[in-house]
Amino acid sequence: MTHVLAVDVGGTKTLFELSDANGQVTHKLKLDSQRFDTFDAILTAFIEQLPQSCVINIACVALAGPVSGQYGQVTKLPWKLDARVIEKQFSIERVILCNDFEAVGYGIAGLADSEVETLQAGEPNQSYPRVVLGAGTGLGQAILIPQENQWQVFATEGGHVDFAPLDRTQQLFLEHLQQRHGHVSYDRIVCGSGLVSLYHFLRDYKQIDENNALRLAMVNGDAASAISQFAIEKNDILANEALDMFVRIYAAQAGNLALTTLARGGVYLVGNILLKNIAKFRSSSFINSFVEKGRMTMLMEQIPIHIVLDDEVGLKGARFLAQKAMYN
């Protein structure tokens, strides 16, 4: 029996999905990426869960970082992948690599209407590009170009463009980060660790008293998740202000990408940070920060904005690319 493996590699977690030639999923697994020193080690951990008789015919590995042909590098992990080496080591007939947001782009086409929520209807025109972006361990972005009744996806590293502050507080935050890191990109801010940096900056700059319970939760668990939880569930002043500033910066960069590509086909927002804080993204603050582009504001109001509610859209795209490669 033919088996197709789809893998979505992120800096925090890696998702595995094995399916048969008919698309029926037979095995799924989520593993903590940072527990493993190499991609080989985490792939071994997944394969050990399979029956010994199971043969993987083709695999698509979508990874959070740049890909060039058979080679890939995960940006937030010391993992280097070589498709030909993986084929030999794991007896897989064919392995293809792609950027994780290339996979997300292809996954969007397979979404049901119920898996997408529209924030701004705009005036959609499917002869123009679409864009997709999402925050996680970093900020991923891709561009979708219409081509013969389908979409061709181009991965980008656009999350690493220079951060452009929009007000005095953001300017001071930029200067704070420049002292620590030198170059400051949106990828450094619109991500989990970026939310934590915003929180610490606002605590010190505005001298807002810190909630002891929140500080303890940040030390003992996922700091970004703790900030989100206290902002949304407990209306903590400092956590709320950090999350609001995070959402405004996220929206501004989404608008930058949409304006650069004239994405009248739609902007698609993805990722767990978005889904965990979806009420903030539904707010007028997000839309206002997206559209406020001076003389281009009226144009920005015409661009549709959608939230992707499926947190495994990248895995769907990787499976699509693997299945497509079977016939090429």
mmCIF file of C-alpha atoms in Angstrom:
data_model
loop_
_atom_site.group_PDB
_atom_site.id
_atom_site.type_symbol
_atom_site.label_atom_id
_atom_site.label_comp_id
_atom_site.label_asym_id
_atom_site.label_seq_id
_atom_site.Cartn_x
_atom_site.Cartn_y
_atom_site.Cartn_z
ATOM 1 C CA MET A 1 0.000 0.000 0.000
ATOM 2 C CA THR A 2 1.235 3.496 -0.870
ATOM 3 C CA HIS A 3 1.809 5.776 2.114
ATOM 4 C CA VAL A 4 2.205 9.540 2.016
ATOM 5 C CA LEU A 5 3.894 11.432 4.861
ATOM 6 C CA ALA A 6 3.234 15.121 5.513
ATOM 7 C CA VAL A 7 5.403 16.938 8.070
ATOM 8 C CA ASP A 8 5.029 20.517 9.325
ATOM 9 C CA VAL A 9 8.203 21.577 11.148
ATOM 10 C CA GLY A 10 8.029 24.598 13.438
ATOM 11 C CA GLY A 11 10.404 26.054 15.973
ATOM 12 C CA THR A 12 8.079 24.952 18.789
ATOM 13 C CA LYS A 13 6.274 21.856 17.529
ATOM 14 C CA THR A 14 6.425 19.406 14.632
ATOM 15 C CA LEU A 15 3.295 17.751 13.224
ATOM 16 C CA PHE A 16 3.311 14.388 11.420
ATOM 17 C CA GLU A 17 0.505 12.895 9.354
ATOM 18 C CA LEU A 18 0.645 9.595 7.465
ATOM 19 C CA SER A 19 -2.081 8.811 4.950
ATOM 20 C CA ASP A 20 -2.754 6.195 2.296
ATOM 21 C CA ALA A 21 -3.070 6.828 -1.423
ATOM 22 C CA ASN A 22 -6.773 7.653 -0.997
ATOM 23 C CA GLY A 23 -6.008 10.395 1.513
ATOM 24 C CA GLN A 24 -7.214 8.397 4.516
ATOM 25 C CA VAL A 25 -5.144 9.421 7.553
ATOM 26 C CA THR A 26 -3.681 6.407 9.373
ATOM 27 C CA HIS A 27 -1.285 7.991 11.892
ATOM 28 C CA LYS A 28 -0.888 11.475 13.421
ATOM 29 C CA LEU A 29 1.578 12.767 15.995
ATOM 30 C CA LYS A 30 2.659 16.106 17.470
ATOM 31 C CA LEU A 31 6.125 16.374 19.030
ATOM 32 C CA ASP A 32 8.005 19.140 20.827
ATOM 33 C CA SER A 33 10.641 20.294 18.311
ATOM 34 C CA GLN A 34 13.032 21.623 20.936
ATOM 35 C CA ARG A 35 13.398 18.201 22.571
ATOM 36 C CA PHE A 36 15.348 16.974 19.527
ATOM 37 C CA ASP A 37 18.813 17.961 18.328
ATOM 38 C CA THR A 38 18.184 17.121 14.664
ATOM 39 C CA PHE A 39 15.351 16.509 12.222
ATOM 40 C CA ASP A 40 16.588 12.939 11.831
ATOM 41 C CA ALA A 41 15.992 12.368 15.546
ATOM 42 C CA ILE A 42 12.415 13.654 15.515
ATOM 43 C CA LEU A 43 11.567 11.717 12.331
ATOM 44 C CA THR A 44 12.957 8.568 13.966
ATOM 45 C CA ALA A 45 10.682 9.175 16.971
ATOM 46 C CA PHE A 46 7.658 9.302 14.655
ATOM 47 C CA ILE A 47 8.632 6.255 12.590
ATOM 48 C CA GLU A 48 9.084 4.222 15.777
ATOM 49 C CA GLN A 49 5.323 4.651 16.338
ATOM 50 C CA LEU A 50 4.513 2.932 13.021
ATOM 51 C CA PRO A 51 4.131 -0.802 12.316
ATOM 52 C CA GLN A 52 7.419 -2.297 11.109
ATOM 53 C CA SER A 53 5.743 -3.312 7.844
ATOM 54 C CA CYS A 54 4.781 0.291 7.015
ATOM 55 C CA VAL A 55 6.687 1.721 4.049
ATOM 56 C CA ILE A 56 6.656 5.467 3.351
ATOM 57 C CA ASN A 57 6.658 6.062 -0.393
ATOM 58 C CA ILE A 58 6.729 9.844 -0.526
ATOM 59 C CA ALA A 59 7.124 12.618 2.023
ATOM 60 C CA CYS A 60 6.746 16.375 1.981
ATOM 61 C CA VAL A 61 8.498 18.228 4.794
ATOM 62 C CA ALA A 62 7.365 21.821 5.268
ATOM 63 C CA LEU A 63 9.833 23.687 7.454
ATOM 64 C CA ALA A 64 9.962 27.112 9.084
ATOM 65 C CA GLY A 65 12.933 28.510 7.215
ATOM 66 C CA PRO A 66 14.471 28.944 3.770
ATOM 67 C CA VAL A 67 14.516 26.033 1.311
ATOM 68 C CA SER A 68 16.707 25.741 -1.765
ATOM 69 C CA GLY A 69 16.065 22.622 -3.822
ATOM 70 C CA GLN A 70 16.892 19.572 -1.730
ATOM 71 C CA TYR A 71 18.305 21.604 1.176
ATOM 72 C CA GLY A 72 16.511 23.362 4.023
ATOM 73 C CA GLN A 73 17.424 25.142 7.262
ATOM 74 C CA VAL A 74 15.025 25.695 10.182
ATOM 75 C CA THR A 75 15.491 29.323 11.227
ATOM 76 C CA LYS A 76 14.850 28.944 14.971
ATOM 77 C CA LEU A 77 16.513 25.519 15.372
ATOM 78 C CA PRO A 78 19.956 24.119 14.440
ATOM 79 C CA TRP A 79 18.323 21.673 12.018
ATOM 80 C CA LYS A 80 19.697 21.280 8.490
ATOM 81 C CA LEU A 81 17.813 19.009 6.112
ATOM 82 C CA ASP A 82 18.980 17.284 2.934
ATOM 83 C CA ALA A 83 16.150 15.515 1.105
ATOM 84 C CA ARG A 84 18.438 12.969 -0.580
ATOM 85 C CA VAL A 85 20.067 12.032 2.739
ATOM 86 C CA ILE A 86 16.630 11.593 4.352
ATOM 87 C CA GLU A 87 15.545 9.339 1.487
ATOM 88 C CA LYS A 88 18.548 7.065 1.995
ATOM 89 C CA GLN A 89 18.517 7.026 5.781
ATOM 90 C CA PHE A 90 14.796 6.267 6.119
ATOM 91 C CA SER A 91 14.235 4.258 2.916
ATOM 92 C CA ILE A 92 11.687 6.745 1.555
ATOM 93 C CA GLU A 93 11.340 6.694 -2.238
ATOM 94 C CA ARG A 94 11.054 10.474 -2.557
ATOM 95 C CA VAL A 95 11.326 13.397 -0.145
ATOM 96 C CA ILE A 96 10.467 16.974 -1.089
ATOM 97 C CA LEU A 97 11.118 20.043 1.043
ATOM 98 C CA CYS A 98 9.212 23.314 1.089
ATOM 99 C CA ASN A 99 8.883 26.391 3.258
ATOM 100 C CA ASP A 100 6.119 26.015 5.844
ATOM 101 C CA PHE A 101 4.190 28.993 4.508
ATOM 102 C CA GLU A 102 4.355 27.614 0.985
ATOM 103 C CA ALA A 103 2.505 24.614 2.431
ATOM 104 C CA VAL A 104 0.046 26.921 4.221
ATOM 105 C CA GLY A 105 -0.622 28.697 0.923
ATOM 106 C CA TYR A 106 -1.506 25.444 -0.807
ATOM 107 C CA GLY A 107 -3.549 24.322 2.186
ATOM 108 C CA ILE A 108 -5.833 27.366 1.965
ATOM 109 C CA ALA A 109 -7.355 26.120 -1.287
ATOM 110 C CA GLY A 110 -8.646 23.018 0.512
ATOM 111 C CA LEU A 111 -10.439 24.857 3.329
ATOM 112 C CA ALA A 112 -14.190 24.675 3.810
ATOM 113 C CA ASP A 113 -16.177 27.889 4.250
ATOM 114 C CA SER A 114 -16.660 27.012 7.919
ATOM 115 C CA GLU A 115 -12.880 27.017 8.412
ATOM 116 C CA VAL A 116 -12.516 30.680 7.411
ATOM 117 C CA GLU A 117 -13.828 33.771 9.208
ATOM 118 C CA THR A 118 -13.964 37.106 7.371
ATOM 119 C CA LEU A 119 -12.862 40.220 9.263
ATOM 120 C CA GLN A 120 -13.181 42.624 6.328
ATOM 121 C CA ALA A 121 -15.233 41.695 3.278
ATOM 122 C CA GLY A 122 -13.583 44.311 1.072
ATOM 123 C CA GLU A 123 -14.030 44.052 -2.672
ATOM 124 C CA PRO A 124 -12.405 40.723 -3.626
ATOM 125 C CA ASN A 125 -10.871 40.269 -7.061
ATOM 126 C CA GLN A 126 -9.460 36.807 -7.690
ATOM 127 C CA SER A 127 -7.321 37.982 -10.612
ATOM 128 C CA TYR A 128 -5.078 39.692 -8.027
ATOM 129 C CA PRO A 129 -2.672 37.986 -5.567
ATOM 130 C CA ARG A 130 -3.518 36.577 -2.176
ATOM 131 C CA VAL A 131 -1.162 36.677 0.791
ATOM 132 C CA VAL A 132 -0.903 34.571 3.921
ATOM 133 C CA LEU A 133 0.936 35.392 7.122
ATOM 134 C CA GLY A 134 1.017 34.079 10.646
ATOM 135 C CA ALA A 135 2.870 34.423 13.920
ATOM 136 C CA GLY A 136 4.284 31.531 15.909
ATOM 137 C CA THR A 137 7.908 31.029 16.878
ATOM 138 C CA GLY A 138 8.516 33.592 14.109
ATOM 139 C CA LEU A 139 6.487 35.431 11.456
ATOM 140 C CA GLY A 140 5.843 33.492 8.259
ATOM 141 C CA GLN A 141 4.599 34.963 4.980
ATOM 142 C CA ALA A 142 3.795 33.753 1.473
ATOM 143 C CA ILE A 143 2.335 35.155 -1.741
ATOM 144 C CA LEU A 144 -0.232 33.345 -3.904
ATOM 145 C CA ILE A 145 -0.439 34.237 -7.596
ATOM 146 C CA PRO A 146 -3.494 33.235 -9.702
ATOM 147 C CA GLN A 147 -2.553 30.944 -12.561
ATOM 148 C CA GLU A 148 -4.912 28.971 -14.816
ATOM 149 C CA ASN A 149 -7.753 28.566 -12.304
ATOM 150 C CA GLN A 150 -5.431 27.693 -9.452
ATOM 151 C CA TRP A 151 -2.918 29.422 -7.179
ATOM 152 C CA GLN A 152 0.847 29.216 -7.407
ATOM 153 C CA VAL A 153 2.470 29.800 -4.029
ATOM 154 C CA PHE A 154 5.769 31.594 -3.462
ATOM 155 C CA ALA A 155 7.403 31.394 -0.055
ATOM 156 C CA THR A 156 9.045 34.539 1.269
ATOM 157 C CA GLU A 157 11.216 35.617 4.164
ATOM 158 C CA GLY A 158 9.285 38.886 4.340
ATOM 159 C CA GLY A 159 8.852 38.588 8.090
ATOM 160 C CA HIS A 160 12.487 39.657 8.404
ATOM 161 C CA VAL A 161 11.985 43.107 6.865
ATOM 162 C CA ASP A 162 12.784 46.115 9.074
ATOM 163 C CA PHE A 163 10.273 46.977 11.770
ATOM 164 C CA ALA A 164 8.715 50.434 11.218
ATOM 165 C CA PRO A 165 7.316 52.010 14.419
ATOM 166 C CA LEU A 166 4.059 53.932 14.118
ATOM 167 C CA ASP A 167 4.137 56.077 17.291
ATOM 168 C CA ARG A 168 6.462 57.294 20.032
ATOM 169 C CA THR A 169 6.040 54.209 22.221
ATOM 170 C CA GLN A 170 6.832 51.880 19.319
ATOM 171 C CA GLN A 171 9.854 54.048 18.459
ATOM 172 C CA LEU A 172 11.189 53.654 22.002
ATOM 173 C CA PHE A 173 10.522 49.920 21.805
ATOM 174 C CA LEU A 174 12.528 49.756 18.567
ATOM 175 C CA GLU A 175 15.441 51.592 20.204
ATOM 176 C CA HIS A 176 15.236 49.196 23.162
ATOM 177 C CA LEU A 177 15.458 46.174 20.849
ATOM 178 C CA GLN A 178 18.219 47.709 18.722
ATOM 179 C CA GLN A 179 20.393 48.018 21.813
ATOM 180 C CA ARG A 180 19.917 44.303 22.447
ATOM 181 C CA HIS A 181 19.899 42.832 18.941
ATOM 182 C CA GLY A 182 21.068 45.386 16.377
ATOM 183 C CA HIS A 183 18.746 44.668 13.450
ATOM 184 C CA VAL A 184 15.060 44.529 14.428
ATOM 185 C CA SER A 185 12.551 42.861 12.110
ATOM 186 C CA TYR A 186 8.835 42.176 12.390
ATOM 187 C CA ASP A 187 9.804 38.521 12.896
ATOM 188 C CA ARG A 188 11.432 39.477 16.194
ATOM 189 C CA ILE A 189 8.265 41.192 17.439
ATOM 190 C CA VAL A 190 5.283 39.428 15.856
ATOM 191 C CA CYS A 191 5.925 36.086 17.525
ATOM 192 C CA GLY A 192 5.629 34.500 20.968
ATOM 193 C CA SER A 193 8.918 35.832 22.295
ATOM 194 C CA GLY A 194 8.065 39.244 20.811
ATOM 195 C CA LEU A 195 4.934 39.466 22.956
ATOM 196 C CA VAL A 196 7.078 38.750 26.017
ATOM 197 C CA SER A 197 9.536 41.478 24.977
ATOM 198 C CA LEU A 198 6.651 43.945 24.621
ATOM 199 C CA TYR A 199 5.369 43.048 28.067
ATOM 200 C CA HIS A 200 8.760 43.590 29.740
ATOM 201 C CA PHE A 201 9.334 46.838 27.840
ATOM 202 C CA LEU A 202 5.957 48.319 28.813
ATOM 203 C CA ARG A 203 6.404 47.217 32.421
ATOM 204 C CA ASP A 204 9.669 49.154 32.669
ATOM 205 C CA TYR A 205 8.842 52.102 30.382
ATOM 206 C CA LYS A 206 5.409 52.862 31.836
ATOM 207 C CA GLN A 207 6.277 51.573 35.317
ATOM 208 C CA ILE A 208 3.102 49.521 35.527
ATOM 209 C CA ASP A 209 2.886 47.251 38.565
ATOM 210 C CA GLU A 210 3.237 43.603 37.623
ATOM 211 C CA ASN A 211 0.682 40.997 38.691
ATOM 212 C CA ASN A 212 2.517 38.508 40.944
ATOM 213 C CA ALA A 213 0.387 35.609 39.746
ATOM 214 C CA LEU A 214 1.164 36.455 36.127
ATOM 215 C CA ARG A 215 4.886 36.755 36.819
ATOM 216 C CA LEU A 216 4.829 33.310 38.446
ATOM 217 C CA ALA A 217 2.882 31.831 35.519
ATOM 218 C CA MET A 218 5.423 33.275 33.075
ATOM 219 C CA VAL A 219 8.335 31.764 34.993
ATOM 220 C CA ASN A 220 6.742 28.331 35.383
ATOM 221 C CA GLY A 221 5.218 27.920 31.910
ATOM 222 C CA ASP A 222 4.860 29.447 28.455
ATOM 223 C CA ALA A 223 5.358 33.170 29.107
ATOM 224 C CA ALA A 224 3.533 34.360 25.976
ATOM 225 C CA SER A 225 0.532 32.117 26.677
ATOM 226 C CA ALA A 226 0.408 33.391 30.246
ATOM 227 C CA ILE A 227 0.333 37.012 29.057
ATOM 228 C CA SER A 228 -2.493 36.218 26.641
ATOM 229 C CA GLN A 229 -4.451 34.360 29.303
ATOM 230 C CA PHE A 230 -4.197 37.166 31.861
ATOM 231 C CA ALA A 231 -5.068 39.786 29.241
ATOM 232 C CA ILE A 232 -8.188 38.019 27.994
ATOM 233 C CA GLU A 233 -9.476 36.160 31.065
ATOM 234 C CA LYS A 234 -8.414 38.494 33.901
ATOM 235 C CA ASN A 235 -8.222 41.869 32.144
ATOM 236 C CA ASP A 236 -4.738 42.473 33.548
ATOM 237 C CA ILE A 237 -3.713 46.050 32.672
ATOM 238 C CA LEU A 238 -0.096 45.339 31.682
ATOM 239 C CA ALA A 239 -0.867 42.108 29.810
ATOM 240 C CA ASN A 240 -3.730 43.847 27.997
ATOM 241 C CA GLU A 241 -1.565 46.739 26.894
ATOM 242 C CA ALA A 242 1.184 44.400 25.655
ATOM 243 C CA LEU A 243 -1.283 42.266 23.696
ATOM 244 C CA ASP A 244 -3.005 45.314 22.198
ATOM 245 C CA MET A 245 0.336 46.721 21.017
ATOM 246 C CA PHE A 246 1.269 43.297 19.611
ATOM 247 C CA VAL A 247 -1.986 43.136 17.614
ATOM 248 C CA ARG A 248 -1.507 46.647 16.211
ATOM 249 C CA ILE A 249 2.024 45.839 15.032
ATOM 250 C CA TYR A 250 0.815 42.522 13.553
ATOM 251 C CA ALA A 251 -1.964 44.367 11.684
ATOM 252 C CA ALA A 252 0.414 47.031 10.368
ATOM 253 C CA GLN A 253 2.716 44.407 8.865
ATOM 254 C CA ALA A 254 -0.256 42.508 7.405
ATOM 255 C CA GLY A 255 -1.225 45.794 5.752
ATOM 256 C CA ASN A 256 2.350 46.332 4.515
ATOM 257 C CA LEU A 257 2.333 42.933 2.833
ATOM 258 C CA ALA A 258 -1.125 43.487 1.349
ATOM 259 C CA LEU A 259 -0.152 46.898 -0.014
ATOM 260 C CA THR A 260 3.164 45.650 -1.434
ATOM 261 C CA THR A 261 1.446 42.862 -3.388
ATOM 262 C CA LEU A 262 -1.918 44.603 -3.950
ATOM 263 C CA ALA A 263 -3.584 41.527 -2.453
ATOM 264 C CA ARG A 264 -7.131 42.101 -3.689
ATOM 265 C CA GLY A 265 -7.494 38.297 -3.676
ATOM 266 C CA GLY A 266 -7.439 38.422 0.108
ATOM 267 C CA VAL A 267 -5.232 38.406 3.187
ATOM 268 C CA TYR A 268 -5.283 35.136 5.163
ATOM 269 C CA LEU A 269 -4.156 35.144 8.799
ATOM 270 C CA VAL A 270 -3.081 31.845 10.363
ATOM 271 C CA GLY A 271 -1.476 30.410 13.481
ATOM 272 C CA ASN A 272 -2.122 29.457 17.104
ATOM 273 C CA ILE A 273 -1.224 32.880 18.528
ATOM 274 C CA LEU A 274 -4.000 34.346 16.407
ATOM 275 C CA LEU A 275 -6.509 31.644 17.355
ATOM 276 C CA LYS A 276 -5.762 31.904 21.082
ATOM 277 C CA ASN A 277 -6.333 35.671 20.969
ATOM 278 C CA ILE A 278 -9.017 35.795 18.296
ATOM 279 C CA ALA A 279 -11.184 38.316 20.171
ATOM 280 C CA LYS A 280 -8.368 40.877 19.899
ATOM 281 C CA PHE A 281 -8.105 40.324 16.150
ATOM 282 C CA ARG A 282 -11.846 40.779 15.735
ATOM 283 C CA SER A 283 -11.566 44.228 17.300
ATOM 284 C CA SER A 284 -11.663 47.513 15.415
ATOM 285 C CA SER A 285 -8.054 48.118 16.534
ATOM 286 C CA PHE A 286 -6.782 45.397 14.200
ATOM 287 C CA ILE A 287 -8.754 46.631 11.190
ATOM 288 C CA ASN A 288 -7.803 50.269 11.848
ATOM 289 C CA SER A 289 -4.094 49.429 12.097
ATOM 290 C CA PHE A 290 -4.344 47.364 8.904
ATOM 291 C CA VAL A 291 -5.999 50.034 6.766
ATOM 292 C CA GLU A 292 -4.242 53.154 8.050
ATOM 293 C CA LYS A 293 -1.816 53.719 5.185
ATOM 294 C CA GLY A 294 -2.253 57.454 4.585
ATOM 295 C CA ARG A 295 -3.213 58.131 0.979
ATOM 296 C CA MET A 296 -3.765 54.399 0.423
ATOM 297 C CA THR A 297 -6.336 53.956 3.221
ATOM 298 C CA MET A 298 -9.315 53.736 0.855
ATOM 299 C CA LEU A 299 -7.503 51.091 -1.190
ATOM 300 C CA MET A 300 -6.755 49.090 1.979
ATOM 301 C CA GLU A 301 -10.461 49.073 2.836
ATOM 302 C CA GLN A 302 -11.072 47.147 -0.415
ATOM 303 C CA ILE A 303 -8.750 44.263 0.540
ATOM 304 C CA PRO A 304 -10.503 41.245 2.120
ATOM 305 C CA ILE A 305 -9.101 39.947 5.422
ATOM 306 C CA HIS A 306 -9.764 36.379 6.599
ATOM 307 C CA ILE A 307 -8.859 34.340 9.667
ATOM 308 C CA VAL A 308 -8.057 30.664 9.008
ATOM 309 C CA LEU A 309 -9.665 28.682 11.833
ATOM 310 C CA ASP A 310 -7.910 25.390 10.956
ATOM 311 C CA ASP A 311 -4.636 25.217 12.901
ATOM 312 C CA GLU A 312 -3.356 22.376 10.685
ATOM 313 C CA VAL A 313 -3.692 24.130 7.327
ATOM 314 C CA GLY A 314 0.082 23.784 6.757
ATOM 315 C CA LEU A 315 -0.145 20.040 7.210
ATOM 316 C CA LYS A 316 -2.955 19.919 4.639
ATOM 317 C CA GLY A 317 -0.765 21.819 2.194
ATOM 318 C CA ALA A 318 2.181 19.483 2.754
ATOM 319 C CA ARG A 319 -0.078 16.486 2.102
ATOM 320 C CA PHE A 320 -1.353 18.147 -1.100
ATOM 321 C CA LEU A 321 2.202 18.739 -2.339
ATOM 322 C CA ALA A 322 3.229 15.159 -1.513
ATOM 323 C CA GLN A 323 0.221 13.711 -3.341
ATOM 324 C CA LYS A 324 0.844 16.022 -6.308
ATOM 325 C CA ALA A 325 4.479 14.865 -6.477
ATOM 326 C CA MET A 326 3.323 11.240 -6.767
ATOM 327 C CA TYR A 327 2.105 11.959 -10.290
ATOM 328 C CA ASN A 328 5.034 14.152 -11.429
#
